[in-house]
Coordinates of C-alpha atoms and ligand atoms in Angstrom, one line a residue:
Chain W
M21 CA -87.1 -153.3 -2.6
I22 CA -89.2 -156.2 -4.0
I23 CA -89.8 -156.3 -7.7
S24 CA -92.2 -158.9 -9.1
V25 CA -92.1 -159.9 -12.8
A26 CA -95.4 -161.1 -14.1
S27 CA -97.3 -161.6 -17.4
G28 CA -100.9 -162.1 -18.2
K29 CA -100.0 -165.0 -20.4
G30 CA -97.3 -167.6 -20.7
G31 CA -94.5 -167.5 -23.2
T32 CA -93.9 -163.7 -23.2
G33 CA -90.3 -164.0 -21.9
K34 CA -91.0 -163.2 -18.3
T35 CA -88.3 -165.4 -16.9
I36 CA -85.8 -163.9 -19.4
I37 CA -86.5 -160.4 -18.1
A38 CA -86.4 -161.5 -14.5
T39 CA -83.1 -163.4 -14.8
N40 CA -81.3 -160.8 -17.0
L41 CA -82.4 -158.1 -14.6
A42 CA -81.0 -160.1 -11.6
L43 CA -77.7 -160.7 -13.4
S44 CA -77.3 -157.1 -14.6
L45 CA -77.7 -155.8 -11.0
N46 CA -75.9 -158.9 -9.5
K47 CA -74.9 -157.3 -6.2
N48 CA -77.1 -157.7 -3.2
I49 CA -79.8 -159.5 -5.1
Q50 CA -82.1 -162.2 -4.1
F51 CA -84.0 -164.1 -6.7
L52 CA -87.3 -166.0 -6.0
D53 CA -88.9 -168.2 -8.5
C54 CA -92.6 -168.3 -7.5
D55 CA -93.7 -170.1 -10.6
V56 CA -93.9 -173.3 -8.5
E57 CA -95.7 -175.4 -11.1
E58 CA -93.0 -174.9 -13.7
P59 CA -90.0 -173.2 -12.1
N60 CA -87.5 -172.6 -14.8
A61 CA -85.3 -169.7 -13.7
Y62 CA -82.7 -172.1 -12.4
L63 CA -82.0 -173.2 -16.0
F64 CA -80.7 -169.7 -16.6
L65 CA -79.1 -168.9 -13.2
N66 CA -77.6 -172.4 -12.5
P67 CA -77.8 -172.0 -8.7
K68 CA -75.9 -174.4 -6.4
I69 CA -78.7 -175.7 -4.1
S70 CA -77.6 -176.0 -0.5
K71 CA -80.8 -176.3 1.4
T72 CA -84.1 -178.1 0.7
E73 CA -87.2 -177.8 2.9
P74 CA -90.5 -179.6 2.6
V75 CA -93.7 -177.5 2.4
G76 CA -96.8 -179.1 3.7
I77 CA -100.4 -178.3 4.7
P78 CA -102.4 -179.6 7.6
F79 CA -104.6 -182.3 6.4
P80 CA -107.5 -183.6 8.5
V81 CA -107.8 -187.2 9.6
V82 CA -111.0 -188.5 11.3
D83 CA -110.9 -190.8 14.3
E84 CA -113.9 -193.0 13.5
K85 CA -114.2 -194.1 17.1
K86 CA -114.9 -190.6 18.3
C87 CA -117.0 -189.5 15.3
N88 CA -120.8 -189.6 15.6
Y89 CA -121.4 -188.6 11.9
C90 CA -123.1 -185.4 12.9
G91 CA -122.1 -183.9 9.6
K92 CA -120.9 -180.6 11.1
C93 CA -117.5 -180.9 9.3
A94 CA -119.1 -181.3 5.9
E95 CA -121.3 -178.3 6.6
V96 CA -118.4 -176.0 7.6
C97 CA -116.0 -176.9 4.9
A98 CA -116.0 -174.0 2.5
Y99 CA -114.3 -176.1 -0.2
N100 CA -116.8 -178.9 -0.1
A101 CA -113.9 -181.3 0.6
I102 CA -115.8 -183.4 3.1
A103 CA -118.8 -185.7 2.7
V104 CA -120.5 -187.4 5.6
V105 CA -122.8 -190.2 4.4
K106 CA -124.1 -193.3 6.0
N107 CA -121.6 -193.5 8.9
K108 CA -118.6 -192.6 6.7
V109 CA -116.6 -189.4 6.6
L110 CA -114.9 -188.9 3.2
I111 CA -112.2 -186.3 2.8
F112 CA -111.2 -185.3 -0.7
P113 CA -107.5 -184.4 -0.7
E114 CA -107.6 -182.5 -4.0
L115 CA -110.3 -180.2 -2.7
C116 CA -109.0 -179.7 0.9
H117 CA -107.1 -176.4 1.4
G118 CA -105.9 -177.3 4.9
C119 CA -107.7 -174.5 6.5
G120 CA -108.2 -176.3 9.8
G121 CA -111.9 -175.3 10.0
C122 CA -113.2 -178.9 10.3
S123 CA -110.9 -180.0 13.1
F124 CA -111.6 -176.8 15.0
L125 CA -115.3 -177.1 14.8
C126 CA -115.9 -180.8 15.2
P127 CA -118.0 -181.2 18.3
Q128 CA -116.5 -184.6 19.1
N129 CA -112.9 -183.5 18.7
A130 CA -112.7 -186.4 16.2
I131 CA -110.5 -184.7 13.7
S132 CA -106.8 -184.3 14.0
E133 CA -104.3 -182.9 11.5
V134 CA -101.4 -184.5 9.9
N135 CA -98.8 -182.7 7.8
K136 CA -99.3 -183.5 4.1
P137 CA -96.4 -182.6 1.9
I138 CA -97.3 -180.6 -1.2
G139 CA -93.9 -179.4 -2.4
V140 CA -90.4 -178.3 -1.5
I141 CA -88.4 -175.1 -1.5
E142 CA -84.8 -175.1 -2.5
Q143 CA -82.3 -172.4 -1.6
G144 CA -78.8 -171.7 -2.8
K145 CA -76.4 -169.4 -4.6
A146 CA -76.2 -168.4 -8.2
G147 CA -72.9 -166.6 -8.2
Q148 CA -73.5 -163.7 -5.9
I149 CA -77.2 -164.0 -6.2
D150 CA -79.3 -165.6 -3.4
F151 CA -81.6 -168.0 -5.1
V152 CA -84.8 -169.6 -3.8
H153 CA -87.5 -171.5 -5.7
G154 CA -90.5 -173.6 -4.9
I155 CA -91.4 -176.8 -6.6
L156 CA -95.0 -178.1 -6.3
N157 CA -95.4 -181.8 -6.2
V158 CA -96.6 -183.3 -9.5
G159 CA -100.4 -183.5 -9.5
E160 CA -100.8 -181.2 -6.5
A161 CA -103.4 -178.5 -7.1
L162 CA -102.6 -176.2 -4.2
H163 CA -100.0 -173.7 -5.4
T164 CA -100.5 -170.9 -2.9
P165 CA -98.9 -172.4 0.2
V166 CA -95.7 -173.2 -1.7
V167 CA -95.7 -169.6 -3.1
R168 CA -96.1 -168.3 0.4
A169 CA -93.3 -170.5 1.7
V170 CA -91.0 -169.1 -1.0
K171 CA -92.0 -165.5 -0.2
N172 CA -91.3 -166.2 3.5
K173 CA -87.7 -166.3 2.5
I174 CA -87.7 -162.6 1.4
N175 CA -84.6 -160.9 2.8
N176 CA -85.5 -157.3 3.3
S177 CA -81.8 -156.2 3.3
K178 CA -81.6 -157.2 -0.4
T179 CA -83.2 -156.3 -3.6
T180 CA -85.6 -159.1 -4.3
I181 CA -86.7 -160.1 -7.8
I182 CA -89.7 -162.5 -8.0
D183 CA -90.5 -164.5 -11.0
V184 CA -94.3 -165.0 -10.9
A185 CA -96.3 -167.7 -12.7
P186 CA -98.2 -166.5 -15.8
G187 CA -101.9 -165.5 -15.6
T188 CA -104.0 -163.8 -13.0
S189 CA -105.0 -166.7 -10.7
C190 CA -104.6 -167.1 -6.9
P191 CA -101.0 -168.2 -6.8
V192 CA -100.1 -165.2 -9.1
I193 CA -101.9 -162.8 -6.7
E194 CA -100.1 -164.4 -3.8
A195 CA -96.8 -163.8 -5.4
V196 CA -97.4 -160.3 -6.6
K197 CA -99.2 -158.9 -3.5
G198 CA -97.0 -156.8 -1.2
T199 CA -94.3 -156.3 -3.8
D200 CA -93.1 -152.7 -4.3
F201 CA -93.3 -152.8 -8.1
C202 CA -94.5 -155.2 -10.7
I203 CA -93.0 -155.5 -14.2
L204 CA -95.6 -156.8 -16.7
V205 CA -94.1 -158.5 -19.6
T206 CA -96.2 -158.6 -22.7
E207 CA -96.0 -158.9 -26.5
P208 CA -97.7 -156.7 -29.1
T209 CA -100.3 -159.1 -30.3
P210 CA -104.1 -159.2 -29.7
F211 CA -103.7 -162.1 -27.2
G212 CA -100.9 -160.2 -25.5
L213 CA -103.0 -157.2 -25.1
N214 CA -106.0 -159.1 -23.9
D215 CA -104.1 -160.8 -21.1
L216 CA -102.2 -157.6 -20.3
I217 CA -105.5 -155.8 -19.6
L218 CA -106.5 -158.6 -17.1
A219 CA -103.1 -158.3 -15.4
V220 CA -103.4 -154.5 -15.2
E221 CA -106.8 -154.9 -13.6
M222 CA -105.4 -157.3 -11.0
L223 CA -102.5 -155.0 -10.1
R224 CA -104.8 -152.0 -9.8
K225 CA -107.0 -154.0 -7.4
L226 CA -103.9 -155.0 -5.4
G227 CA -102.5 -151.5 -5.4
V228 CA -99.1 -152.6 -6.7
P229 CA -97.4 -150.0 -8.9
F230 CA -96.4 -151.4 -12.3
G231 CA -94.9 -150.8 -15.7
V232 CA -94.8 -152.8 -18.9
I233 CA -92.0 -154.3 -20.9
I234 CA -92.8 -155.2 -24.5
N235 CA -91.0 -158.2 -25.8
R236 CA -90.6 -158.8 -29.5
A237 CA -91.7 -155.2 -29.8
D238 CA -91.1 -154.9 -33.5
V239 CA -93.4 -157.6 -34.6
G240 CA -97.2 -157.5 -34.2
D241 CA -99.3 -154.4 -34.0
K242 CA -99.3 -151.1 -32.1
K243 CA -102.3 -151.8 -29.9
V244 CA -100.3 -152.5 -26.8
E245 CA -98.4 -149.2 -27.1
K246 CA -101.7 -147.4 -27.7
Y247 CA -103.3 -149.0 -24.7
C248 CA -100.4 -148.2 -22.4
K249 CA -100.5 -144.6 -23.6
E250 CA -104.2 -144.2 -23.0
E251 CA -104.0 -145.8 -19.6
K252 CA -100.9 -143.9 -18.7
I253 CA -98.9 -147.0 -18.0
P254 CA -95.1 -146.5 -18.4
V255 CA -93.4 -148.7 -21.0
L256 CA -90.1 -149.4 -19.3
M257 CA -88.4 -151.3 -22.1
R258 CA -88.9 -152.6 -25.6
I259 CA -87.0 -155.7 -26.6
P260 CA -86.9 -156.4 -30.4
L261 CA -87.3 -159.9 -31.9
D262 CA -83.6 -160.8 -32.1
R263 CA -82.1 -164.1 -33.4
E264 CA -79.3 -164.0 -30.9
I265 CA -81.6 -163.4 -28.0
A266 CA -83.8 -166.3 -29.1
V267 CA -80.8 -168.6 -29.5
A268 CA -79.4 -167.6 -26.1
Y269 CA -82.8 -168.4 -24.6
S270 CA -83.1 -171.8 -26.1
N271 CA -79.6 -172.6 -24.9
G272 CA -80.5 -171.5 -21.3
I273 CA -78.1 -168.5 -21.5
P274 CA -79.2 -165.1 -20.1
F275 CA -78.7 -162.9 -23.1
I276 CA -76.9 -160.1 -21.3
L277 CA -73.9 -162.4 -21.1
Q278 CA -73.7 -162.4 -24.9
K279 CA -75.2 -159.0 -25.8
K280 CA -73.3 -156.8 -23.3
E281 CA -75.0 -153.6 -24.5
W282 CA -78.2 -154.8 -22.7
K283 CA -76.6 -154.8 -19.3
P284 CA -76.7 -151.0 -18.8
R285 CA -80.2 -151.1 -20.2
F286 CA -81.3 -153.4 -17.5
K287 CA -79.5 -151.2 -14.9
N288 CA -81.4 -148.3 -16.4
L289 CA -84.6 -150.2 -16.0
Y290 CA -83.9 -150.6 -12.4
S291 CA -83.3 -146.9 -12.0
K292 CA -86.6 -146.2 -13.7
I293 CA -88.4 -148.5 -11.3
I294 CA -86.8 -146.8 -8.3
K295 CA -88.0 -143.5 -9.6
L296 CA -91.5 -144.8 -10.2
T297 CA -91.8 -146.2 -6.7
V298 CA -90.5 -143.1 -4.9
G299 CA -93.4 -141.7 -2.9
T300 CA -95.7 -144.7 -3.4
K301 CA -96.6 -145.6 0.2
K302 CA -97.8 -149.1 0.7
G303 CA -98.0 -151.8 3.3
R304 CA -95.3 -154.3 2.7
Q305 CA -96.1 -157.9 3.4
K306 CA -94.5 -159.5 6.4
Chain B
M135 CA -138.6 -197.1 -2.9
K136 CA -137.3 -193.5 -3.4
V137 CA -135.4 -192.5 -6.5
A138 CA -133.7 -189.1 -7.3
I139 CA -133.7 -187.7 -10.7
S140 CA -131.4 -184.7 -11.6
S141 CA -133.7 -182.3 -13.3
Q142 CA -133.8 -178.8 -14.9
G143 CA -137.1 -177.9 -13.3
D144 CA -139.3 -178.8 -10.3
N145 CA -141.9 -181.1 -11.8
L146 CA -142.2 -184.4 -13.6
D147 CA -142.5 -182.8 -17.0
S148 CA -139.1 -181.0 -16.6
Q149 CA -136.2 -182.1 -18.7
V150 CA -133.6 -184.4 -17.1
D151 CA -130.4 -182.5 -16.3
A152 CA -127.4 -184.5 -17.4
R153 CA -125.1 -182.8 -14.9
F154 CA -125.5 -184.5 -11.5
G155 CA -123.6 -182.0 -9.4
R156 CA -124.8 -178.9 -11.3
C157 CA -128.5 -179.6 -11.8
N158 CA -131.1 -177.2 -10.5
Y159 CA -133.3 -179.7 -8.8
F160 CA -133.5 -183.2 -7.7
I161 CA -136.9 -184.8 -8.1
I162 CA -137.3 -187.4 -5.4
I163 CA -140.0 -189.8 -6.4
D164 CA -141.5 -192.8 -4.8
S165 CA -141.4 -195.4 -7.5
E166 CA -144.4 -197.3 -6.1
T167 CA -146.8 -194.5 -5.3
G168 CA -145.6 -191.9 -7.8
E169 CA -145.5 -189.2 -5.1
F170 CA -142.7 -186.8 -5.5
E171 CA -141.0 -183.7 -4.1
A172 CA -138.5 -181.3 -5.8
V173 CA -135.4 -180.4 -3.8
S174 CA -133.5 -177.5 -5.1
N175 CA -129.8 -178.3 -5.4
Q176 CA -127.8 -175.8 -3.3
A177 CA -124.6 -177.0 -4.8
S178 CA -125.3 -176.1 -8.4
G179 CA -123.3 -172.9 -8.2
A180 CA -120.4 -174.1 -6.0
M181 CA -116.9 -173.4 -7.1
G182 CA -115.7 -176.9 -6.4
G183 CA -117.1 -180.1 -4.8
A184 CA -120.6 -179.6 -6.2
G185 CA -120.9 -183.3 -6.8
I186 CA -119.9 -184.2 -3.3
Q187 CA -122.5 -181.8 -1.9
S188 CA -125.2 -183.0 -4.3
A189 CA -124.4 -186.6 -3.3
Q190 CA -124.9 -185.8 0.4
T191 CA -128.2 -184.0 -0.4
V192 CA -129.7 -187.0 -2.1
A193 CA -128.2 -189.5 0.4
G194 CA -129.9 -187.4 3.1
K195 CA -133.2 -188.1 1.4
D196 CA -132.8 -191.8 1.8
V197 CA -133.0 -192.6 -1.9
K198 CA -132.0 -196.0 -3.2
A199 CA -131.2 -194.9 -6.8
I200 CA -130.2 -191.9 -8.8
I201 CA -131.1 -191.2 -12.4
T202 CA -128.8 -188.7 -14.0
G203 CA -126.6 -188.1 -17.1
N204 CA -123.1 -187.8 -15.8
V205 CA -121.4 -188.3 -12.5
G206 CA -117.9 -187.0 -11.7
P207 CA -115.3 -189.0 -9.7
N208 CA -115.9 -187.3 -6.4
A209 CA -119.6 -187.6 -6.5
F210 CA -119.2 -191.2 -7.5
Q211 CA -116.9 -192.0 -4.6
T212 CA -119.4 -190.3 -2.2
L213 CA -122.3 -192.3 -3.6
K214 CA -120.4 -195.5 -3.5
A215 CA -119.9 -195.0 0.2
T216 CA -123.7 -195.2 0.5
D217 CA -125.5 -198.0 -1.3
I218 CA -127.2 -195.8 -3.8
K219 CA -127.2 -197.1 -7.3
I220 CA -126.6 -194.7 -10.2
Y221 CA -128.5 -195.1 -13.5
G222 CA -127.7 -193.2 -16.7
V223 CA -130.2 -191.4 -18.9
A224 CA -129.4 -189.1 -21.8
S225 CA -132.5 -186.9 -22.3
G226 CA -136.2 -186.8 -21.9
T227 CA -138.5 -185.7 -19.0
A228 CA -138.3 -186.8 -15.4
R229 CA -141.5 -188.8 -16.0
E230 CA -140.1 -190.7 -18.9
A231 CA -136.9 -191.4 -16.9
I232 CA -138.8 -193.0 -14.0
E233 CA -140.9 -195.0 -16.4
K234 CA -137.7 -196.3 -18.1
Y235 CA -136.3 -197.0 -14.7
K236 CA -139.3 -199.1 -13.7
K237 CA -139.1 -201.1 -16.9
G238 CA -135.5 -201.8 -16.2
E239 CA -134.3 -200.0 -19.3
L240 CA -131.7 -197.9 -17.7
Q241 CA -128.0 -198.8 -17.4
E242 CA -126.2 -198.7 -14.1
F243 CA -123.0 -196.8 -13.9
S244 CA -120.1 -198.8 -12.5
D245 CA -117.7 -195.9 -12.6
S246 CA -117.7 -192.1 -12.8
S247 CA -118.7 -191.1 -16.3
V248 CA -116.9 -187.8 -16.7
P249 CA -113.8 -186.1 -15.3
G250 CA -114.2 -183.6 -12.5
H251 CA -115.5 -180.1 -13.2
F252 CA -117.3 -181.5 -16.3
G253 CA -120.6 -179.7 -15.6
M254 CA -119.1 -176.3 -14.8
G255 CA -119.1 -175.0 -18.4
K256 CA -117.1 -171.9 -19.2
L257 CA -116.7 -169.4 -16.4
Ligands
SF4_262 S1 -117.9 -183.0 12.7 FE1 -116.7 -184.5 13.8 S2 -118.2 -185.9 14.7 FE2 -119.3 -184.7 13.2 S3 -119.2 -185.9 11.3 FE3 -117.4 -184.6 11.2 S4 -115.8 -185.7 12.2 FE4 -117.6 -186.8 12.8
SF4_263 S1 -109.1 -178.5 6.5 FE1 -110.5 -176.9 5.7 S2 -110.6 -177.4 3.5 FE2 -109.8 -179.2 4.5 S3 -111.5 -180.5 4.9 FE3 -111.2 -179.3 6.8 S4 -112.6 -177.5 6.5 FE4 -112.3 -178.5 4.5

């Protein structure tokens, strides 16, 4: 069972939900933080990291002795990352996606590939929970390969909980796709609703079943509730605005440790998800 | 000597387009004879790297100078690899721009004038 926790916008409390869910279940859990630009679940789970691996992409290098400046590489690069001008081949690292197209198609075999590091993944244990997160190098624009590397660590014998980056961009899609269920965390404000709708559209396209958790459910308006009802989206949980929860969050403490009544609620959330995924047949990602 | 002007339209009375990588046309004009051709800019709708593509397009036309509004860092780097000079112009028609160029009234860029993705507008 792979559950992703996503949100259309940042700051809705996605990581709080993901970490509290993981700690409530605790046994046989694997936690993946795929928010590789700003991984912060470790602040709540305090894992002991035991293994670090680099993540790289193949980056093209041109052998000027073999190159005849035919321009083929610039033509084939779908990302416009190469320019061939006046007996020079320029490669723009921030545009290159490491797809290998140019080296494959260069008629002179002048392009070879070196491994360019773009981030790392760290693995360890947070109590009984298996913990993995990816960290993108500062200034690096290519998130998706790091997300993919984190997801490669999925252990199918465990229940995997994935903390996804906010938004609906490529790395978010990469993290959510192939999961058995997605929890969308939102808040009852016009912005919350707007971004929720975008996230719902994304999940429907991906064919991932989902439900909504409304955080700070007692402030704001009723439009999110109304939308979910109209769209027949299950609201799995409502978390009120609560001083203790907010203080726990700012101290990096998962709130179920202080507010014990929430632990059975998160367990119940998991049961609801199991029920909702029964009978949904879908191709799981390798 | 051939000069390229980033332009909104395909003739000399078209307005100059300030966005180098995202302009609709490049007007390639011979500054001595006044002969010109309009080359449509294939890169204007590209997701990324439009400036790099545009730079290759004009470099392929063997121009010696470019008149435009803003050049992003990647396009600038590409043009620097050639010996093409870049001159700035804020507004007016292509015809006015080439006149100013001939009179030496335009300023040459020594660095990229805007950050990347400047001309993309809101998606
Ligand atoms: S395709 Fe190969 S030979 Fe042609 S310009 Fe590119 S690197 Fe040089
Ligand atoms: S590896 Fe792919 S993205 Fe990078 S320069 Fe070559 S063709 Fe372009």
